[in-house]
Amino acid sequence: MTQKIAVVPCDGAGKEVVPEAVKVLKAAGAPFEYESFQVDADSYIKTGVAITDEVWKELQAADSILFGAVGDPRVPDPKYLAGVLLRLRFELDLYVNLRPARLYDERLSPLRREDRRKVDLLVVRENTEGLYVGMGGRFKKGTEDEIATQEDINTYRGVTRILEHAFGLAEREVVMVDKSNAMTYAGGLWQERWKAVAARHADIKTRHLFVDAAAMQLVKDPSQFDVIVTGNLFGDILSDLTAELIGGMGIAPSANINPTSGRGLFEPVHGTAPDIAGKGLVNPIGAILSAGMMVEHLGHHEMAVAIEAAVESAIRAGECTRDLGGSLSTSEAGDAVVKRLKD
Ligand code: IPM
Ligand code: MN
């Protein structure tokens, strides 16, 4: 049965990297039917609507969404971002955000010590709650007496389900990251649910770190980590750090999924890169690896393994974009992966 993929390159670098990911999926022989949707800043500026009802229905009905990146310097209005990516994550209830960091070639590592370069970890980020829900307000706005609040929402169900999911993905250990020493209400709930869920998985080692210590340990020796589970904001921040450990933002993939409904949205961790977008300089690997995660999620395990192996081989051969030490353009870097899938 062919699966329906909604292709949403969106803005900036997204428009360059998503076609490369589709090219790789086609070369891998993925049994997908693709439909592209124009959700971007151009149409938002013209119509004031981030996603039309008609497109929304199609996105909802698709088996998965392959997403690029959202944002445009012409649209500083946070409503646009909230109406695209955050709406998709929240309304499709894609509560698990998987952000793996695997070092494909040692030359890409900023770590001086060789024994610390075996980076192969997974950040499991809660994706539908926390400080991202947009609750709060501004009082006496625009005056010197202004007060702004931003509520950090943590629910029993939301915390429990992300912790449970993390245990399902761990081989060795789950590290839970919070800031419960300073943020005691939210942290208290996380701590209680953590202890309860950990007790149900006695076969997996567990450890707790405060987020500041986690950042320090990730730089000191990332090879110690297997699965890190954390809330929305800390997951966002730590996954930029882990991206840098494996060669930079251009290489890091992500999956936004709901394990119960099966819905998923797959996007590179990098943003729209307005400084280099449109010049063929953007690295397509983050998008290609995200497409690989989509393939895995849709049940084509061997194809996913083949895509990742092709990426690794292209990187090791230096057939990649400048940010990874190569000299290829975006589409040539995509071709380097395709060539390996065809051999
Ligand atoms: C990411 C991005 C988004 C986030 C932004 C664009 C809202 O940084 O996917 O990591 O913070 O989740
Ligand atoms: Mn981010």
mmCIF file of C-alpha atoms and ligand atoms in Angstrom:
data_model
loop_
_atom_site.group_PDB
_atom_site.id
_atom_site.type_symbol
_atom_site.label_atom_id
_atom_site.label_comp_id
_atom_site.label_asym_id
_atom_site.label_seq_id
_atom_site.Cartn_x
_atom_site.Cartn_y
_atom_site.Cartn_z
ATOM 1 C CA MET A 1 0.000 0.000 0.000
ATOM 2 C CA THR A 2 1.394 3.401 -0.878
ATOM 3 C CA GLN A 3 1.622 5.845 1.969
ATOM 4 C CA LYS A 4 0.742 9.495 1.489
ATOM 5 C CA ILE A 5 3.413 12.024 2.348
ATOM 6 C CA ALA A 6 2.521 15.678 2.649
ATOM 7 C CA VAL A 7 5.597 17.656 1.615
ATOM 8 C CA VAL A 8 5.875 21.069 3.291
ATOM 9 C CA PRO A 9 9.219 22.766 2.543
ATOM 10 C CA CYS A 10 7.905 26.041 4.033
ATOM 11 C CA ASP A 11 10.552 28.802 4.115
ATOM 12 C CA GLY A 12 14.192 29.605 3.403
ATOM 13 C CA ALA A 13 16.550 26.654 3.672
ATOM 14 C CA GLY A 14 13.512 24.362 3.913
ATOM 15 C CA LYS A 15 12.783 24.984 0.233
ATOM 16 C CA GLU A 16 16.268 23.759 -0.665
ATOM 17 C CA VAL A 17 16.700 20.753 1.612
ATOM 18 C CA VAL A 18 13.271 19.107 1.354
ATOM 19 C CA PRO A 19 13.579 18.412 -2.416
ATOM 20 C CA GLU A 20 16.885 16.656 -1.656
ATOM 21 C CA ALA A 21 15.195 14.486 0.959
ATOM 22 C CA VAL A 22 12.428 13.589 -1.516
ATOM 23 C CA LYS A 23 15.076 12.773 -4.120
ATOM 24 C CA VAL A 24 16.715 10.364 -1.660
ATOM 25 C CA LEU A 25 13.382 8.754 -0.714
ATOM 26 C CA LYS A 26 12.648 8.150 -4.396
ATOM 27 C CA ALA A 27 16.103 6.658 -4.948
ATOM 28 C CA ALA A 28 15.606 4.404 -1.921
ATOM 29 C CA GLY A 29 12.430 3.096 -3.554
ATOM 30 C CA ALA A 30 10.076 4.274 -0.806
ATOM 31 C CA PRO A 31 6.478 3.302 -1.653
ATOM 32 C CA PHE A 32 5.188 6.821 -1.096
ATOM 33 C CA GLU A 33 2.897 9.187 -2.919
ATOM 34 C CA TYR A 34 3.969 12.801 -2.476
ATOM 35 C CA GLU A 35 1.867 15.926 -2.431
ATOM 36 C CA SER A 36 3.461 19.332 -1.896
ATOM 37 C CA PHE A 37 1.713 22.128 -0.075
ATOM 38 C CA GLN A 38 2.513 25.793 -0.160
ATOM 39 C CA VAL A 39 2.609 26.841 3.460
ATOM 40 C CA ASP A 40 5.043 29.745 3.672
ATOM 41 C CA ALA A 41 5.675 33.351 4.536
ATOM 42 C CA ASP A 42 4.782 34.510 1.000
ATOM 43 C CA SER A 43 1.245 33.213 1.309
ATOM 44 C CA TYR A 44 0.978 34.401 4.918
ATOM 45 C CA ILE A 45 1.956 37.929 3.870
ATOM 46 C CA LYS A 46 -0.599 37.822 1.038
ATOM 47 C CA THR A 47 -3.522 36.244 2.908
ATOM 48 C CA GLY A 48 -2.813 36.616 6.622
ATOM 49 C CA VAL A 49 -3.563 32.911 7.011
ATOM 50 C CA ALA A 50 -0.786 30.525 8.079
ATOM 51 C CA ILE A 51 -2.468 27.270 6.980
ATOM 52 C CA THR A 52 -5.806 27.334 5.126
ATOM 53 C CA ASP A 53 -8.581 24.981 6.293
ATOM 54 C CA GLU A 54 -8.326 23.099 3.039
ATOM 55 C CA VAL A 55 -4.590 22.459 3.418
ATOM 56 C CA TRP A 56 -5.034 21.647 7.092
ATOM 57 C CA LYS A 57 -7.411 18.801 6.196
ATOM 58 C CA GLU A 58 -4.864 17.380 3.777
ATOM 59 C CA LEU A 59 -2.042 17.614 6.295
ATOM 60 C CA GLN A 60 -4.180 15.879 8.870
ATOM 61 C CA ALA A 61 -5.067 13.086 6.476
ATOM 62 C CA ALA A 62 -1.501 12.383 5.307
ATOM 63 C CA ASP A 63 0.404 9.393 6.694
ATOM 64 C CA SER A 64 3.328 11.686 7.526
ATOM 65 C CA ILE A 65 4.494 15.209 6.921
ATOM 66 C CA LEU A 66 7.950 15.938 5.597
ATOM 67 C CA PHE A 67 8.718 19.434 6.798
ATOM 68 C CA GLY A 68 11.490 21.930 6.035
ATOM 69 C CA ALA A 69 11.778 24.991 8.258
ATOM 70 C CA VAL A 70 9.512 27.867 9.186
ATOM 71 C CA GLY A 71 10.289 31.550 9.546
ATOM 72 C CA ASP A 72 11.044 34.597 7.474
ATOM 73 C CA PRO A 73 12.696 37.894 8.428
ATOM 74 C CA ARG A 74 9.715 39.696 6.821
ATOM 75 C CA VAL A 75 7.316 38.062 9.292
ATOM 76 C CA PRO A 76 8.512 38.717 12.840
ATOM 77 C CA ASP A 77 4.942 38.106 14.081
ATOM 78 C CA PRO A 78 5.084 35.019 16.367
ATOM 79 C CA LYS A 79 1.537 34.173 15.230
ATOM 80 C CA TYR A 80 2.977 32.849 11.995
ATOM 81 C CA LEU A 81 5.294 30.377 13.734
ATOM 82 C CA ALA A 82 2.542 29.395 16.175
ATOM 83 C CA GLY A 83 0.140 28.906 13.274
ATOM 84 C CA VAL A 84 2.432 26.549 11.391
ATOM 85 C CA LEU A 85 4.890 24.356 13.282
ATOM 86 C CA LEU A 86 3.530 24.703 16.805
ATOM 87 C CA ARG A 87 -0.049 24.221 15.568
ATOM 88 C CA LEU A 88 0.958 21.016 13.808
ATOM 89 C CA ARG A 89 2.786 19.713 16.859
ATOM 90 C CA PHE A 90 -0.005 20.636 19.263
ATOM 91 C CA GLU A 91 -3.142 19.835 17.267
ATOM 92 C CA LEU A 92 -1.828 16.568 15.858
ATOM 93 C CA ASP A 93 -0.648 15.865 19.421
ATOM 94 C CA LEU A 94 2.873 14.968 18.270
ATOM 95 C CA TYR A 95 4.055 14.747 21.827
ATOM 96 C CA VAL A 96 7.335 12.940 21.241
ATOM 97 C CA ASN A 97 10.153 14.888 19.628
ATOM 98 C CA LEU A 98 13.080 12.598 18.847
ATOM 99 C CA ARG A 99 16.408 14.269 18.184
ATOM 100 C CA PRO A 100 19.184 11.746 17.670
ATOM 101 C CA ALA A 101 22.838 12.756 17.646
ATOM 102 C CA ARG A 102 25.128 10.193 16.067
ATOM 103 C CA LEU A 103 28.649 11.110 15.018
ATOM 104 C CA TYR A 104 29.153 9.790 11.470
ATOM 105 C CA ASP A 105 32.794 10.802 11.088
ATOM 106 C CA GLU A 106 35.302 11.707 13.778
ATOM 107 C CA ARG A 107 36.597 14.638 11.787
ATOM 108 C CA LEU A 108 33.304 16.420 12.475
ATOM 109 C CA SER A 109 33.682 16.289 16.245
ATOM 110 C CA PRO A 110 34.787 19.304 18.273
ATOM 111 C CA LEU A 111 35.967 16.954 21.023
ATOM 112 C CA ARG A 112 39.708 16.767 21.524
ATOM 113 C CA ARG A 113 39.729 13.370 23.205
ATOM 114 C CA GLU A 114 39.207 10.476 20.858
ATOM 115 C CA ASP A 115 37.619 8.242 23.513
ATOM 116 C CA ARG A 116 34.827 10.791 23.924
ATOM 117 C CA ARG A 117 33.833 10.912 20.290
ATOM 118 C CA LYS A 118 31.562 7.886 20.264
ATOM 119 C CA VAL A 119 28.488 10.077 20.180
ATOM 120 C CA ASP A 120 25.263 8.171 19.622
ATOM 121 C CA LEU A 121 22.535 9.572 21.804
ATOM 122 C CA LEU A 122 18.896 10.499 21.561
ATOM 123 C CA VAL A 123 17.165 13.527 23.006
ATOM 124 C CA VAL A 124 13.511 12.724 23.731
ATOM 125 C CA ARG A 125 11.858 16.108 24.009
ATOM 126 C CA GLU A 126 8.326 16.684 25.296
ATOM 127 C CA ASN A 127 6.749 18.512 22.381
ATOM 128 C CA THR A 128 3.287 19.724 23.330
ATOM 129 C CA GLU A 129 3.530 21.402 26.747
ATOM 130 C CA GLY A 130 5.932 23.461 28.831
ATOM 131 C CA LEU A 131 6.643 27.080 28.065
ATOM 132 C CA TYR A 132 5.600 26.654 24.435
ATOM 133 C CA VAL A 133 1.825 26.514 24.908
ATOM 134 C CA GLY A 134 1.400 30.265 24.673
ATOM 135 C CA MET A 135 -0.329 30.803 27.991
ATOM 136 C CA GLY A 136 0.336 34.014 29.822
ATOM 137 C CA GLY A 137 -0.108 37.623 28.997
ATOM 138 C CA ARG A 138 1.109 41.166 29.083
ATOM 139 C CA PHE A 139 -0.357 43.591 31.565
ATOM 140 C CA LYS A 140 0.036 47.380 31.190
ATOM 141 C CA LYS A 141 1.636 46.632 27.831
ATOM 142 C CA GLY A 142 3.890 49.310 26.447
ATOM 143 C CA THR A 143 4.248 51.152 29.772
ATOM 144 C CA GLU A 144 7.114 51.180 32.206
ATOM 145 C CA ASP A 145 4.880 49.248 34.600
ATOM 146 C CA GLU A 146 4.455 46.377 32.182
ATOM 147 C CA ILE A 147 4.345 42.815 33.519
ATOM 148 C CA ALA A 148 4.697 39.804 31.220
ATOM 149 C CA THR A 149 4.034 36.212 32.226
ATOM 150 C CA GLN A 150 4.705 32.973 30.345
ATOM 151 C CA GLU A 151 3.217 29.906 31.958
ATOM 152 C CA ASP A 152 5.103 26.622 32.110
ATOM 153 C CA ILE A 153 2.448 23.939 31.639
ATOM 154 C CA ASN A 154 3.254 20.424 32.863
ATOM 155 C CA THR A 155 0.518 17.837 33.117
ATOM 156 C CA TYR A 156 0.455 14.472 34.838
ATOM 157 C CA ARG A 157 -0.486 12.788 31.568
ATOM 158 C CA GLY A 158 1.951 14.727 29.408
ATOM 159 C CA VAL A 159 4.928 14.108 31.665
ATOM 160 C CA THR A 160 4.070 10.455 32.212
ATOM 161 C CA ARG A 161 3.686 9.626 28.525
ATOM 162 C CA ILE A 162 6.964 11.197 27.434
ATOM 163 C CA LEU A 163 8.864 9.458 30.242
ATOM 164 C CA GLU A 164 7.285 6.126 29.298
ATOM 165 C CA HIS A 165 8.204 6.647 25.663
ATOM 166 C CA ALA A 166 11.833 7.351 26.548
ATOM 167 C CA PHE A 167 12.154 4.030 28.366
ATOM 168 C CA GLY A 168 10.876 2.231 25.288
ATOM 169 C CA LEU A 169 13.772 3.674 23.265
ATOM 170 C CA ALA A 170 16.678 3.170 25.649
ATOM 171 C CA GLU A 171 19.244 0.419 25.379
ATOM 172 C CA ARG A 172 21.398 1.249 28.394
ATOM 173 C CA GLU A 173 20.171 4.218 30.334
ATOM 174 C CA VAL A 174 17.613 7.004 30.537
ATOM 175 C CA VAL A 175 18.745 10.349 31.913
ATOM 176 C CA MET A 176 15.938 12.676 32.989
ATOM 177 C CA VAL A 177 16.785 16.360 32.806
ATOM 178 C CA ASP A 178 14.886 19.101 34.647
ATOM 179 C CA LYS A 179 15.501 22.094 36.873
ATOM 180 C CA SER A 180 13.593 20.847 39.886
ATOM 181 C CA ASN A 181 15.975 22.504 42.333
ATOM 182 C CA ALA A 182 14.826 25.953 41.236
ATOM 183 C CA MET A 183 11.465 25.294 39.526
ATOM 184 C CA THR A 184 9.887 23.288 42.279
ATOM 185 C CA TYR A 185 6.237 22.991 41.168
ATOM 186 C CA ALA A 186 6.832 21.745 37.642
ATOM 187 C CA GLY A 187 10.013 20.004 38.780
ATOM 188 C CA GLY A 188 8.117 18.327 41.601
ATOM 189 C CA LEU A 189 5.662 16.761 39.173
ATOM 190 C CA TRP A 190 8.465 15.632 36.874
ATOM 191 C CA GLN A 191 10.329 14.103 39.805
ATOM 192 C CA GLU A 192 7.284 12.194 41.032
ATOM 193 C CA ARG A 193 6.348 10.853 37.621
ATOM 194 C CA TRP A 194 10.003 10.017 36.932
ATOM 195 C CA LYS A 195 10.269 7.869 40.045
ATOM 196 C CA ALA A 196 6.986 6.114 39.294
ATOM 197 C CA VAL A 197 7.826 5.410 35.640
ATOM 198 C CA ALA A 198 11.422 4.398 36.394
ATOM 199 C CA ALA A 199 10.144 1.865 38.927
ATOM 200 C CA ARG A 200 8.231 0.157 36.106
ATOM 201 C CA HIS A 201 11.459 -0.247 34.081
ATOM 202 C CA ALA A 202 13.917 -1.767 36.513
ATOM 203 C CA ASP A 203 15.886 -3.307 33.605
ATOM 204 C CA ILE A 204 17.096 0.124 32.389
ATOM 205 C CA LYS A 205 19.598 2.245 34.291
ATOM 206 C CA THR A 206 18.403 5.694 35.303
ATOM 207 C CA ARG A 207 20.013 8.961 36.228
ATOM 208 C CA HIS A 208 18.756 12.457 36.925
ATOM 209 C CA LEU A 209 20.610 15.646 35.987
ATOM 210 C CA PHE A 210 19.721 19.282 36.367
ATOM 211 C CA VAL A 211 19.763 20.968 32.992
ATOM 212 C CA ASP A 212 22.841 23.064 33.693
ATOM 213 C CA ALA A 213 24.817 19.967 34.726
ATOM 214 C CA ALA A 214 23.466 18.117 31.688
ATOM 215 C CA ALA A 215 24.806 20.840 29.370
ATOM 216 C CA MET A 216 28.187 20.607 31.064
ATOM 217 C CA GLN A 217 28.296 16.784 30.879
ATOM 218 C CA LEU A 218 27.271 16.823 27.205
ATOM 219 C CA VAL A 219 30.263 18.958 26.361
ATOM 220 C CA LYS A 220 32.611 17.100 28.698
ATOM 221 C CA ASP A 221 31.823 13.572 27.548
ATOM 222 C CA PRO A 222 28.798 13.030 25.303
ATOM 223 C CA SER A 223 29.699 9.363 24.848
ATOM 224 C CA GLN A 224 28.242 8.695 28.327
ATOM 225 C CA PHE A 225 24.670 9.309 27.116
ATOM 226 C CA ASP A 226 22.112 6.972 25.603
ATOM 227 C CA VAL A 227 18.626 8.527 25.997
ATOM 228 C CA ILE A 228 17.979 11.949 27.503
ATOM 229 C CA VAL A 229 14.351 12.774 28.280
ATOM 230 C CA THR A 230 13.299 16.309 29.104
ATOM 231 C CA GLY A 231 10.697 19.044 28.719
ATOM 232 C CA ASN A 232 9.998 21.207 25.714
ATOM 233 C CA LEU A 233 12.369 24.144 26.269
ATOM 234 C CA PHE A 234 15.294 22.195 27.703
ATOM 235 C CA GLY A 235 14.949 19.706 24.839
ATOM 236 C CA ASP A 236 15.074 22.533 22.336
ATOM 237 C CA ILE A 237 18.241 23.979 23.846
ATOM 238 C CA LEU A 238 20.086 20.711 24.476
ATOM 239 C CA SER A 239 19.369 19.441 20.970
ATOM 240 C CA ASP A 240 21.147 22.447 19.445
ATOM 241 C CA LEU A 241 24.103 21.562 21.644
ATOM 242 C CA THR A 242 24.035 17.899 20.585
ATOM 243 C CA ALA A 243 23.719 18.953 16.928
ATOM 244 C CA GLU A 244 26.967 20.861 17.231
ATOM 245 C CA LEU A 245 28.690 17.821 18.737
ATOM 246 C CA ILE A 246 28.042 15.778 15.600
ATOM 247 C CA GLY A 247 29.061 18.378 13.045
ATOM 248 C CA GLY A 248 26.606 21.235 13.268
ATOM 249 C CA MET A 249 23.009 22.232 12.735
ATOM 250 C CA GLY A 250 23.011 21.130 9.111
ATOM 251 C CA ILE A 251 23.255 17.461 9.966
ATOM 252 C CA ALA A 252 20.769 16.974 12.829
ATOM 253 C CA PRO A 253 17.392 15.326 12.106
ATOM 254 C CA SER A 254 14.189 15.172 14.109
ATOM 255 C CA ALA A 255 10.902 13.319 14.320
ATOM 256 C CA ASN A 256 7.721 14.710 15.871
ATOM 257 C CA ILE A 257 5.429 11.784 16.494
ATOM 258 C CA ASN A 258 2.378 10.505 18.258
ATOM 259 C CA PRO A 259 3.062 6.822 18.927
ATOM 260 C CA THR A 260 -0.618 6.088 19.485
ATOM 261 C CA SER A 261 -2.192 7.698 16.422
ATOM 262 C CA GLY A 262 0.853 7.042 14.256
ATOM 263 C CA ARG A 263 0.931 10.634 13.017
ATOM 264 C CA GLY A 264 4.311 12.170 12.392
ATOM 265 C CA LEU A 265 6.064 15.278 11.163
ATOM 266 C CA PHE A 266 9.729 14.993 10.223
ATOM 267 C CA GLU A 267 11.981 18.014 9.971
ATOM 268 C CA PRO A 268 15.643 18.930 10.203
ATOM 269 C CA VAL A 269 16.584 20.618 13.489
ATOM 270 C CA HIS A 270 18.037 23.638 11.662
ATOM 271 C CA GLY A 271 15.892 26.607 10.811
ATOM 272 C CA THR A 272 15.448 28.605 7.633
ATOM 273 C CA ALA A 273 19.066 29.891 7.606
ATOM 274 C CA PRO A 274 18.179 33.243 5.958
ATOM 275 C CA ASP A 275 21.881 34.181 5.761
ATOM 276 C CA ILE A 276 22.758 31.345 3.384
ATOM 277 C CA ALA A 277 19.371 30.221 2.005
ATOM 278 C CA GLY A 278 18.810 30.218 -1.740
ATOM 279 C CA LYS A 279 22.482 29.926 -2.690
ATOM 280 C CA GLY A 280 22.918 26.164 -2.802
ATOM 281 C CA LEU A 281 24.992 26.271 0.388
ATOM 282 C CA VAL A 282 22.540 24.630 2.770
ATOM 283 C CA ASN A 283 23.311 21.120 3.990
ATOM 284 C CA PRO A 284 20.538 18.665 3.017
ATOM 285 C CA ILE A 285 21.709 15.908 5.407
ATOM 286 C CA GLY A 286 19.486 16.977 8.325
ATOM 287 C CA ALA A 287 16.449 16.777 6.039
ATOM 288 C CA ILE A 288 17.605 13.500 4.473
ATOM 289 C CA LEU A 289 18.129 11.873 7.878
ATOM 290 C CA SER A 290 14.710 13.194 8.952
ATOM 291 C CA ALA A 291 13.235 11.507 5.884
ATOM 292 C CA GLY A 292 15.073 8.369 7.020
ATOM 293 C CA MET A 293 13.355 8.634 10.411
ATOM 294 C CA MET A 294 10.025 8.981 8.595
ATOM 295 C CA VAL A 295 10.714 5.836 6.603
ATOM 296 C CA GLU A 296 11.486 3.961 9.825
ATOM 297 C CA HIS A 297 8.341 5.299 11.483
ATOM 298 C CA LEU A 298 6.252 4.154 8.512
ATOM 299 C CA GLY A 299 7.548 0.629 8.879
ATOM 300 C CA HIS A 300 10.330 0.367 6.285
ATOM 301 C CA HIS A 301 13.211 -0.496 8.556
ATOM 302 C CA GLU A 302 15.673 -1.767 5.967
ATOM 303 C CA MET A 303 15.183 1.263 3.772
ATOM 304 C CA ALA A 304 15.853 3.516 6.759
ATOM 305 C CA VAL A 305 19.087 1.656 7.502
ATOM 306 C CA ALA A 306 20.118 2.009 3.841
ATOM 307 C CA ILE A 307 19.487 5.769 3.842
ATOM 308 C CA GLU A 308 21.521 6.293 6.978
ATOM 309 C CA ALA A 309 24.361 4.117 5.644
ATOM 310 C CA ALA A 310 24.383 6.097 2.383
ATOM 311 C CA VAL A 311 24.570 9.356 4.339
ATOM 312 C CA GLU A 312 27.412 8.062 6.485
ATOM 313 C CA SER A 313 29.358 6.863 3.458
ATOM 314 C CA ALA A 314 28.934 10.188 1.617
ATOM 315 C CA ILE A 315 30.095 12.119 4.685
ATOM 316 C CA ARG A 316 33.116 9.879 5.229
ATOM 317 C CA ALA A 317 34.099 10.298 1.593
ATOM 318 C CA GLY A 318 33.945 14.072 2.048
ATOM 319 C CA GLU A 319 31.126 14.284 -0.495
ATOM 320 C CA CYS A 320 29.168 16.868 1.418
ATOM 321 C CA THR A 321 28.580 20.579 1.776
ATOM 322 C CA ARG A 322 31.082 23.130 3.074
ATOM 323 C CA ASP A 323 29.862 23.122 6.680
ATOM 324 C CA LEU A 324 30.998 19.477 6.875
ATOM 325 C CA GLY A 325 34.318 20.172 5.176
ATOM 326 C CA GLY A 326 33.252 19.261 1.645
ATOM 327 C CA SER A 327 32.761 21.467 -1.387
ATOM 328 C CA LEU A 328 29.445 20.293 -2.805
ATOM 329 C CA SER A 329 26.286 22.300 -3.350
ATOM 330 C CA THR A 330 23.004 21.338 -1.695
ATOM 331 C CA SER A 331 21.800 19.280 -4.629
ATOM 332 C CA GLU A 332 25.207 17.701 -5.307
ATOM 333 C CA ALA A 333 25.298 16.592 -1.666
ATOM 334 C CA GLY A 334 21.840 15.055 -2.160
ATOM 335 C CA ASP A 335 23.127 13.321 -5.310
ATOM 336 C CA ALA A 336 26.087 11.890 -3.367
ATOM 337 C CA VAL A 337 23.606 10.098 -1.097
ATOM 338 C CA VAL A 338 21.417 9.006 -4.014
ATOM 339 C CA LYS A 339 24.422 7.535 -5.870
ATOM 340 C CA ARG A 340 25.178 5.265 -2.895
ATOM 341 C CA LEU A 341 21.603 4.073 -2.661
ATOM 342 C CA LYS A 342 21.672 3.062 -6.306
ATOM 343 C CA ASP A 343 24.965 1.097 -6.114
HETATM 344 C C1 IPM B 1 13.049 23.641 16.781
HETATM 345 C C2 IPM B 1 12.846 25.125 16.577
HETATM 346 C C3 IPM B 1 11.449 25.476 17.044
HETATM 347 C C4 IPM B 1 11.361 25.101 18.512
HETATM 348 C C5 IPM B 1 11.063 26.947 16.829
HETATM 349 C C6 IPM B 1 11.113 27.306 15.366
HETATM 350 C C7 IPM B 1 9.715 27.243 17.427
HETATM 351 O O1 IPM B 1 13.825 25.852 17.236
HETATM 352 O O2 IPM B 1 12.312 22.848 16.170
HETATM 353 O O3 IPM B 1 13.947 23.274 17.536
HETATM 354 O O4 IPM B 1 11.827 25.834 19.386
HETATM 355 O O5 IPM B 1 10.791 24.044 18.779
HETATM 356 MN MN MN B 2 15.340 24.602 18.193
#
